[in-house]
Amino acid sequence: MVLSQSMGSLDPMAIFDKGIGRLMTVKDVARFLSCSERTIRLWISRRTLPVVRPAPRMVRFDPREILQWLAERKG
């Protein structure tokens, strides 16, 4: 199940508040940041974005860390 569909919102804190501990997918983060999934994967490979790896080939994102990451980059 895609988190954005199940939660009905792309606001990371709304996602976190509605589903305690829910993590975002690559697709969720791409939609939230208005960029492609390919860009998100590039940033992951460059270790630009903070990720959570619940399993070796699984990548998820903590909504709070994404908001913090975004705030650090605002000028």
XYZ file of N, CA and C in Angstrom, residues 7-69:
189
model
N -2.787 7.563 3.550
C -2.855 8.654 4.509
C -3.620 9.860 3.969
N -3.766 9.968 2.661
C -4.529 11.053 2.082
C -3.850 12.404 2.134
N -2.564 12.455 2.399
C -1.846 13.719 2.500
C -0.381 13.501 2.194
N 0.249 14.520 1.617
C 1.680 14.436 1.372
C 2.474 15.307 2.332
N 1.808 15.915 3.285
C 2.510 16.692 4.301
C 3.178 15.707 5.257
N 4.514 15.714 5.339
C 5.192 14.727 6.175
C 4.726 14.696 7.625
N 4.475 15.831 8.221
C 4.052 15.813 9.619
C 2.625 15.294 9.747
N 1.776 15.577 8.761
C 0.421 15.020 8.789
C 0.490 13.506 8.678
N 1.387 13.011 7.836
C 1.579 11.570 7.703
C 2.037 10.993 9.031
N 3.000 11.640 9.658
C 3.534 11.131 10.926
C 2.471 11.185 12.019
N 1.718 12.294 12.076
C 0.699 12.444 13.115
C -0.421 11.422 12.971
N -0.825 11.129 11.731
C -1.935 10.204 11.502
C -1.525 8.752 11.678
N -0.294 8.445 11.421
C 0.169 7.065 11.534
C 1.477 7.061 12.281
N 1.406 7.018 13.569
C 2.602 7.126 14.404
C 3.691 6.196 13.884
N 4.813 6.809 13.551
C 5.946 6.034 13.081
C 5.893 5.627 11.623
N 4.918 6.125 10.857
C 4.824 5.745 9.454
C 5.988 6.349 8.687
N 6.563 5.589 7.805
C 7.684 6.049 6.995
C 7.221 6.334 5.580
N 7.909 7.257 4.914
C 7.584 7.631 3.542
C 8.394 6.775 2.573
N 7.822 6.549 1.399
C 8.511 5.823 0.336
C 9.229 6.816 -0.573
N 10.008 6.286 -1.512
C 10.666 7.133 -2.516
C 9.611 7.933 -3.273
N 8.529 7.278 -3.628
C 7.450 7.947 -4.363
C 6.839 9.078 -3.537
N 6.594 8.832 -2.259
C 6.039 9.867 -1.380
C 6.948 11.088 -1.307
N 8.240 10.855 -1.115
C 9.197 11.960 -0.984
C 9.318 12.717 -2.304
N 9.331 12.002 -3.412
C 9.402 12.654 -4.727
C 8.197 13.562 -4.938
N 7.028 13.081 -4.597
C 5.823 13.901 -4.759
C 5.859 15.100 -3.821
N 6.292 14.899 -2.582
C 6.358 15.996 -1.621
C 7.345 17.073 -2.058
N 8.496 16.663 -2.600
C 9.532 17.613 -3.017
C 9.369 18.075 -4.462
N 8.334 17.588 -5.135
C 8.053 17.943 -6.538
C 9.244 17.659 -7.440
N 9.767 16.459 -7.324
C 10.854 16.043 -8.201
C 10.620 14.584 -8.590
N 11.464 14.072 -9.443
C 11.279 12.704 -9.918
C 11.803 11.679 -8.910
N 11.301 10.464 -9.035
C 11.811 9.372 -8.209
C 13.280 9.122 -8.543
N 13.640 9.345 -9.792
C 15.038 9.182 -10.205
C 15.946 10.151 -9.440
N 15.493 11.390 -9.275
C 16.267 12.376 -8.515
C 16.425 11.931 -7.065
N 15.345 11.431 -6.479
C 15.420 10.945 -5.092
C 16.442 9.823 -4.989
N 16.409 8.886 -5.935
C 17.360 7.764 -5.912
C 18.805 8.253 -6.105
N 18.984 9.290 -6.928
C 20.313 9.877 -7.105
C 20.799 10.477 -5.784
N 19.923 11.220 -5.111
C 20.280 11.813 -3.827
C 20.584 10.737 -2.785
N 19.864 9.623 -2.849
C 20.140 8.508 -1.933
C 21.540 7.967 -2.200
N 21.856 7.753 -3.479
C 23.172 7.195 -3.821
C 24.307 8.141 -3.441
N 24.039 9.432 -3.457
C 25.046 10.430 -3.070
C 25.016 10.731 -1.574
N 24.143 10.030 -0.872
C 23.975 10.203 0.580
C 23.578 11.633 0.946
N 22.743 12.226 0.087
C 22.260 13.585 0.311
C 21.048 13.597 1.236
N 20.156 12.630 1.060
C 18.941 12.537 1.864
C 19.134 11.582 3.039
N 18.527 11.887 4.182
C 18.571 10.939 5.309
C 17.600 9.791 5.045
N 18.078 8.572 5.112
C 17.236 7.409 4.827
C 17.176 6.464 6.018
N 16.156 5.631 5.999
C 15.998 4.539 6.952
C 15.996 3.268 6.114
N 16.780 2.290 6.514
C 16.842 1.023 5.775
C 16.361 -0.118 6.673
N 15.039 -0.401 6.641
C 14.508 -1.482 7.474
C 14.983 -2.868 7.038
N 15.398 -2.977 5.778
C 15.940 -4.224 5.226
C 17.024 -3.826 4.227
N 17.913 -4.740 3.865
C 19.044 -4.381 2.997
C 18.671 -3.664 1.691
N 17.601 -4.058 1.035
C 17.241 -3.433 -0.241
C 16.034 -2.506 -0.129
N 15.646 -2.173 1.074
C 14.471 -1.337 1.299
C 14.905 0.039 1.795
N 14.357 1.082 1.175
C 14.675 2.455 1.567
C 13.380 3.159 1.955
N 13.375 3.755 3.118
C 12.244 4.543 3.579
C 12.785 5.825 4.196
N 11.870 6.752 4.473
C 12.253 8.057 4.996
C 11.384 8.406 6.192
N 12.020 8.962 7.220
C 11.295 9.462 8.384
C 10.811 10.869 8.023
N 9.504 11.123 8.086
C 8.982 12.446 7.713
C 9.646 13.595 8.466
N 9.958 13.383 9.740
C 10.606 14.452 10.527
C 11.992 14.765 9.992
N 12.728 13.739 9.583
C 14.073 13.956 9.040
C 14.015 14.659 7.687
N 12.994 14.358 6.889
C 12.845 15.034 5.593
C 12.556 16.516 5.817
N 11.676 16.828 6.759
C 11.392 18.238 7.058
C 12.629 18.957 7.577
N 13.387 18.305 8.431
C 14.617 18.907 8.959
C 15.625 19.117 7.836
N 15.790 18.127 6.971
C 16.700 18.214 5.830
C 16.311 19.391 4.938
